[in-house]
C-alpha positions as CSV (number, residue, x, y, z in Angstrom):
1,M,13.3,0.4,7.7
2,G,14.5,-0.6,4.1
3,Y,15.3,-4.1,2.4
4,E,19.2,-3.7,3.4
5,K,18.0,-4.7,7.0
6,R,16.6,-8.2,5.8
7,A,18.7,-11.4,6.5
8,N,18.4,-12.7,3.1
9,S,18.7,-9.3,1.0
10,N,22.6,-9.9,0.2
11,L,22.0,-13.6,-0.9
12,I,19.0,-12.7,-3.2
13,L,20.9,-10.2,-4.7
14,Q,23.9,-12.7,-5.4
15,D,21.3,-15.3,-6.6
16,L,19.5,-12.9,-9.1
17,D,22.6,-13.3,-11.5
18,K,22.0,-17.1,-11.8
19,K,18.4,-17.9,-11.4
20,I,14.6,-16.8,-11.2
21,I,14.1,-15.8,-7.5
22,L,10.8,-17.1,-6.1
23,L,10.2,-15.0,-3.0
24,S,7.3,-15.8,-0.7
25,G,6.0,-14.8,2.5
26,P,2.9,-13.3,4.4
27,R,1.0,-10.6,3.0
28,Q,2.5,-6.9,4.1
29,V,5.8,-8.5,5.4
30,G,8.0,-6.5,3.2
31,K,8.5,-8.6,0.1
32,T,7.8,-5.7,-2.4
33,T,9.9,-3.3,-0.4
34,L,12.8,-5.8,-0.5
35,A,12.5,-6.5,-4.2
36,K,12.2,-2.9,-5.1
37,G,15.1,-1.9,-3.1
38,L,17.6,-4.3,-4.9
39,Y,17.7,-2.4,-8.1
40,H,15.7,0.8,-7.3
41,K,16.9,2.9,-10.1
42,S,16.4,0.3,-12.9
43,Q,13.5,-1.8,-12.3
44,I,10.1,-2.8,-13.5
45,Y,7.2,-3.7,-11.2
46,L,4.2,-5.7,-12.5
47,N,1.3,-7.0,-10.2
48,Y,-1.0,-9.8,-11.6
49,D,-3.8,-8.3,-9.6
50,R,-3.9,-5.1,-11.6
51,S,-5.6,-5.4,-15.1
52,E,-3.1,-3.1,-16.8
53,D,0.0,-5.0,-15.6
54,R,-1.8,-8.4,-16.3
55,K,-1.9,-7.4,-20.0
56,I,1.7,-6.6,-20.1
57,I,2.5,-9.8,-18.3
58,R,0.6,-12.0,-20.8
59,E,2.0,-10.2,-23.7
60,A,5.5,-10.3,-22.1
61,S,5.8,-6.5,-23.5
62,W,7.7,-5.1,-20.6
63,S,11.0,-3.1,-21.3
64,R,14.0,-5.2,-21.7
65,D,16.5,-2.3,-20.9
66,Q,16.0,-2.6,-17.2
67,E,18.0,-4.4,-14.6
68,L,15.2,-6.2,-12.6
69,L,11.7,-7.4,-13.3
70,I,9.4,-8.0,-10.4
71,L,6.4,-9.9,-11.0
72,D,4.0,-9.9,-8.1
73,E,1.3,-12.4,-7.4
74,L,2.2,-14.3,-10.7
75,H,1.1,-17.6,-9.1
76,K,-2.6,-16.5,-9.6
77,M,-2.0,-16.8,-13.3
78,K,-3.1,-20.0,-15.0
79,S,0.0,-22.3,-16.1
80,W,2.3,-19.7,-14.6
81,K,5.1,-22.0,-14.0
82,R,5.0,-23.0,-17.7
83,W,4.9,-19.4,-18.7
84,I,7.9,-18.4,-16.5
85,K,9.8,-21.2,-17.5
86,G,9.5,-20.2,-21.3
87,I,10.7,-16.6,-20.6
88,Y,13.8,-18.0,-18.6
89,D,14.6,-20.6,-21.4
90,T,14.2,-17.9,-24.0
91,E,15.6,-15.1,-22.4
92,G,17.5,-16.1,-19.3
93,V,17.7,-13.7,-16.3
94,R,18.1,-10.3,-18.3
95,P,16.2,-8.5,-16.8
96,R,16.7,-10.4,-13.8
97,L,13.5,-12.1,-12.4
98,I,11.8,-12.0,-9.0
99,V,8.5,-13.6,-8.7
100,T,6.8,-12.7,-5.3
101,G,3.7,-14.0,-3.7
102,S,1.7,-13.8,-0.4
103,A,0.8,-17.5,-0.3
104,R,3.0,-20.7,-0.8
105,M,3.5,-21.0,-4.4
106,D,3.5,-24.7,-4.4
107,T,-0.1,-24.8,-3.2
108,Y,-1.3,-23.4,-6.8
109,K,-1.8,-26.1,-9.0
110,K,-2.3,-23.8,-11.9
111,G,0.7,-25.2,-14.0
112,G,2.3,-28.5,-13.8
113,D,5.5,-27.7,-15.4
114,S,8.5,-27.9,-13.1
115,L,11.0,-25.1,-12.5
116,A,13.7,-27.4,-11.2
117,G,17.1,-26.0,-12.1
118,R,15.8,-22.5,-12.9
119,H,15.0,-21.0,-9.6
120,F,16.1,-20.6,-6.0
121,S,13.4,-20.0,-3.3
122,H,13.4,-17.4,-0.5
123,R,11.0,-16.9,2.2
124,L,10.6,-13.6,3.9
125,H,9.5,-13.7,7.5
126,P,8.5,-10.9,10.0
127,F,11.3,-9.0,11.6
128,S,13.3,-10.5,14.2
129,V,15.6,-9.3,17.0
130,K,18.6,-10.0,14.8
131,E,17.1,-8.1,12.0
132,L,16.1,-5.2,14.0
133,G,19.8,-4.9,15.1
134,S,19.5,-2.0,17.5
135,N,21.9,-1.7,20.5
136,N,18.9,-2.6,22.7
137,A,18.0,-6.1,22.1
138,Q,15.8,-6.4,25.1
139,A,13.7,-3.4,23.9
140,D,13.4,-4.9,20.6
141,L,12.1,-8.1,22.2
142,Q,9.4,-6.1,23.9
143,S,8.3,-4.3,20.8
144,L,7.9,-7.5,18.9
145,L,5.9,-9.0,21.7
146,R,3.7,-6.1,21.6
147,F,3.3,-5.2,18.0
148,G,4.5,-8.3,16.2
149,G,7.1,-8.3,13.5
150,F,5.3,-7.3,10.5
151,P,6.8,-3.7,9.4
152,E,3.8,-1.4,9.3
153,P,2.5,-1.9,13.0
154,L,6.0,-2.4,14.3
155,F,7.5,0.6,13.1
156,R,4.3,2.8,13.8
157,G,4.3,1.8,17.3
158,E,0.8,2.5,18.2
159,D,-1.5,0.1,19.9
160,V,-4.7,1.3,18.4
161,F,-3.1,1.4,14.9
162,A,-1.7,-2.2,15.5
163,S,-5.2,-3.5,16.4
164,R,-6.8,-1.9,13.4
165,W,-4.0,-3.1,11.2
166,R,-4.3,-6.7,12.4
167,R,-8.2,-6.6,11.7
168,S,-7.7,-5.3,8.1
169,H,-4.8,-7.6,7.4
170,L,-6.8,-10.9,8.2
171,D,-9.9,-9.5,6.5
172,R,-7.8,-8.9,3.3
173,I,-6.3,-12.6,3.4
174,L,-9.7,-14.2,3.9
175,K,-11.6,-12.1,1.4
176,E,-8.9,-11.9,-1.2
177,D,-6.2,-14.5,-0.8
178,L,-8.2,-17.3,0.4
179,L,-10.8,-17.2,-2.5
180,D,-8.1,-17.5,-4.8
181,L,-7.2,-21.0,-3.4
182,E,-10.8,-22.1,-2.4
183,K,-14.3,-21.3,-3.0
184,V,-15.1,-21.0,0.6
185,R,-18.5,-19.6,1.5
186,D,-18.4,-19.5,5.4
187,L,-15.7,-17.0,6.0
188,K,-17.1,-16.0,9.4
189,T,-16.5,-19.5,10.7
190,I,-12.8,-19.5,9.5
191,E,-12.5,-16.0,11.3
192,I,-13.8,-17.7,14.6
193,L,-11.3,-20.5,13.9
194,V,-8.5,-17.9,13.8
195,D,-9.7,-16.7,17.1
196,L,-9.9,-20.0,18.7
197,L,-6.3,-20.9,17.4
198,A,-5.1,-17.7,18.9
199,D,-6.3,-18.7,22.2
200,R,-4.7,-21.9,22.1
201,V,-1.2,-21.2,21.1
202,G,1.3,-23.4,23.2
203,S,-1.3,-26.1,23.8
204,P,-1.7,-29.3,21.6
205,I,-4.5,-28.8,18.9
206,S,-7.2,-31.3,18.9
207,Y,-9.3,-31.1,15.5
208,S,-12.2,-32.9,16.9
209,S,-12.5,-30.4,19.8
210,L,-12.3,-27.4,17.3
211,A,-14.7,-29.2,15.0
212,K,-17.1,-29.3,18.1
213,D,-16.7,-25.9,18.9
214,L,-17.3,-24.8,15.4
215,E,-20.1,-27.5,14.6
216,I,-18.3,-28.7,11.5
217,S,-16.4,-31.9,10.7
218,P,-12.7,-32.6,11.8
219,H,-11.9,-33.0,8.1
220,T,-13.2,-29.5,7.4
221,V,-11.2,-28.1,10.3
222,K,-8.0,-29.9,9.2
223,K,-8.5,-28.6,5.6
224,W,-9.2,-24.9,6.9
225,I,-6.0,-25.0,9.1
226,S,-4.0,-26.3,5.9
227,I,-5.4,-23.3,3.9
228,L,-4.4,-20.9,6.8
229,E,-0.9,-22.4,6.8
230,S,-0.7,-21.9,3.1
231,L,-1.6,-18.2,3.3
232,F,1.2,-17.7,6.0
233,V,-1.6,-16.8,8.7
234,I,-0.2,-20.0,11.0
235,F,2.5,-22.6,10.9
236,I,2.3,-26.2,12.3
237,V,4.9,-27.6,14.7
238,T,4.5,-31.4,14.9
239,P,5.9,-33.6,17.5
240,Y,9.1,-35.3,17.2
241,S,8.6,-38.7,16.1
242,K,11.8,-40.7,16.8
243,N,11.0,-43.5,19.1
244,I,12.5,-43.0,22.6
245,A,11.6,-44.7,26.0
246,K,8.1,-43.7,26.0
247,A,5.6,-43.0,23.1
248,I,5.5,-39.4,21.9
249,L,2.1,-37.6,21.9
250,K,0.9,-36.8,18.4
251,E,-1.1,-33.6,18.7
252,P,0.6,-30.8,16.9
253,K,0.9,-27.1,18.1
254,I,-0.1,-24.1,15.8
255,Y,1.5,-20.6,16.1
256,F,1.0,-17.4,14.3
257,Y,3.3,-15.5,12.0
258,D,2.0,-12.4,13.6
259,T,2.9,-12.9,17.4
260,S,0.7,-9.9,18.4
261,R,-2.5,-11.9,17.4
262,V,-1.9,-14.4,20.3
263,T,-4.3,-14.2,23.0
264,A,-3.8,-17.2,25.0
265,S,-1.3,-15.8,27.8
266,D,1.9,-13.7,28.2
267,G,3.7,-17.1,28.2
268,A,2.0,-18.3,25.1
269,R,2.8,-14.9,23.3
270,L,6.5,-15.3,24.2
271,E,6.5,-18.9,23.0
272,N,4.9,-17.9,19.7
273,L,7.6,-15.2,19.4
274,V,10.4,-17.9,19.9
275,A,8.7,-20.2,17.6
276,T,8.5,-17.4,14.8
277,H,12.4,-16.7,15.3
278,L,13.3,-20.4,15.0
279,L,11.2,-21.0,11.8
280,K,12.7,-17.9,10.2
281,R,16.0,-19.3,11.2
282,N,15.4,-22.5,9.7
283,D,14.1,-21.4,6.5
284,F,17.1,-19.0,6.1
285,L,19.4,-22.0,6.6
286,E,17.5,-24.1,4.2
287,D,17.4,-21.2,1.4
288,S,20.8,-20.1,1.9
289,L,22.9,-23.3,2.5
290,G,20.5,-26.1,1.3
291,D,20.4,-27.8,4.8
292,K,17.4,-29.8,5.6
293,M,15.7,-28.2,8.7
294,T,12.8,-29.3,11.0
295,L,11.1,-27.5,13.8
296,N,9.2,-29.9,16.3
297,C,8.0,-29.9,19.7
298,I,8.3,-33.0,22.1
299,K,6.2,-34.5,24.7
300,N,5.7,-38.1,26.1
301,K,3.0,-39.8,27.9
302,S,4.7,-39.1,31.3
303,N,4.1,-35.4,30.6
304,H,7.8,-34.7,30.0
305,E,7.6,-31.9,27.5
306,V,10.2,-29.5,26.0
307,D,8.9,-26.5,23.7
308,F,11.2,-26.9,20.6
309,L,13.5,-29.6,19.1
310,I,15.4,-28.6,16.0
311,T,16.9,-31.0,13.7
312,R,19.6,-30.1,11.0
313,N,20.4,-32.8,8.2
314,K,18.4,-35.3,10.4
315,K,20.5,-34.7,13.4
316,I,19.1,-33.0,16.6
317,E,20.8,-29.7,16.8
318,W,18.9,-28.0,19.4
319,L,16.5,-28.5,22.5
320,I,14.9,-25.3,23.7
321,E,12.8,-24.6,26.5
322,V,11.2,-21.1,26.9
323,K,10.4,-19.3,30.2
324,T,9.2,-16.0,31.3
325,G,11.2,-15.9,34.4
326,D,11.9,-19.3,35.9
327,D,15.5,-19.6,37.0
328,Q,15.2,-23.4,37.9
329,F,16.4,-25.8,35.2
330,S,13.3,-27.6,33.5
331,K,13.2,-31.2,34.6
332,S,11.9,-32.2,31.2
333,L,14.7,-30.4,29.5
334,I,17.3,-32.4,31.6
335,Y,15.3,-35.5,31.0
336,F,15.1,-35.3,27.0
337,S,18.8,-34.0,26.9
338,D,19.8,-37.1,28.8
339,R,17.9,-39.4,26.5
340,L,18.4,-37.7,23.1
341,K,22.1,-36.9,23.7
342,S,21.6,-33.3,22.5
343,E,24.8,-31.4,22.4
344,N,22.8,-28.0,22.5
345,S,20.2,-27.8,25.1
346,V,19.1,-24.2,26.4
347,Q,16.6,-22.8,28.5
348,V,15.7,-19.1,27.3
349,V,14.4,-17.0,30.1
350,Q,13.0,-13.6,29.5
351,N,13.6,-12.2,32.9
352,L,16.8,-13.8,33.9
353,K,19.1,-12.5,36.5
354,Q,22.3,-14.4,35.7
355,K,23.3,-17.0,33.1
356,R,24.0,-20.4,34.3
357,S,24.9,-23.9,33.1
358,I,24.8,-27.3,34.3
359,R,26.1,-30.7,33.2
360,S,23.8,-33.6,32.6
361,A,24.5,-37.1,31.2
362,G,23.6,-35.5,27.7
363,G,25.9,-32.8,28.0
364,I,26.0,-29.1,29.0
365,I,22.7,-27.4,29.5
366,N,22.7,-23.5,29.3
367,M,20.3,-21.2,30.8
368,A,20.4,-17.9,28.7
369,H,18.8,-14.2,28.5
370,L,16.2,-14.6,25.8
371,H,16.9,-11.3,24.0
372,E,20.6,-12.2,23.8
373,W,19.9,-15.6,22.5
374,L,17.6,-14.5,19.7
375,A,19.9,-11.6,18.8
376,A,22.7,-14.1,18.3
377,L,20.6,-16.3,15.7
378,E,21.4,-16.4,12.1
379,A,18.5,-14.5,10.9
């Protein structure tokens, strides 16, 4: 499965003629494969983690007769923004420039110069039902639930291999990437935190409860969760904050980029999978169109709760409830659809016999096959 299957490949190819491309995403999600596939016959790949490549980068001594220069993990270089800005201002994008990294590049404070006006950012996510693009979206959904969307375990399709891969994947993140961000000594406790979060997907997260379980301070828990988010292990979905009839509860939810890591329940794993698809779609629309997207959950003190609420340019675009097999319309979905006047409210069901719809005060609420709905997303 090559770069041509990724949703943002064509746009990256177009943008390379104009700007530096900053390509970020989780470790082993396929960034290098995508980048190398764009100009596979005329390219240079340099990884800042390799000493021989580091020397070439610092001296800017690569060959100029290639179509593409790929600089991997460049954000680990001190003052990397100032350095790449100097290259761009002097030479432009010939060779074309892609900078890739397995952590959020804006978390690295090594270089204060802005790249404003000189780059386009693209975020690569695990594979989605849309990207797999087979003639059997239902089977693709099952594979993603079982193996996650990271290329290697997904396309290998073996449970034991996937389990071993997950362990080594997290181990590399904690022992290599984490230590580039923070001088953390207690890696074992962070690993336990990951396990606790994997067992609480779909539920509001209490920092104080986690702190008590780990025997550390809530401040430390919050800091570690922020680091795990920066390293693309987890992402945080915060409650929608607009004032409605009753106050919204404030606890966030946490989901994993690797759905196969979720241990809470089958329903929680399904909810996590949908969350990854929605985040991927939001990031794709931001990166390709410049729209401002948010992904939220929503719950009030009366225990009305809907899994996901998406806003687009500050307007509510979707209310989304996820079910494994319930063919009764969610009362909470109807409740919030009425009060928020959502034009697009949907209950996506994994095991649905027949699509249905009802009309509420807020508009039409649809009940859809989950695999079909995911396959129709933009990314």
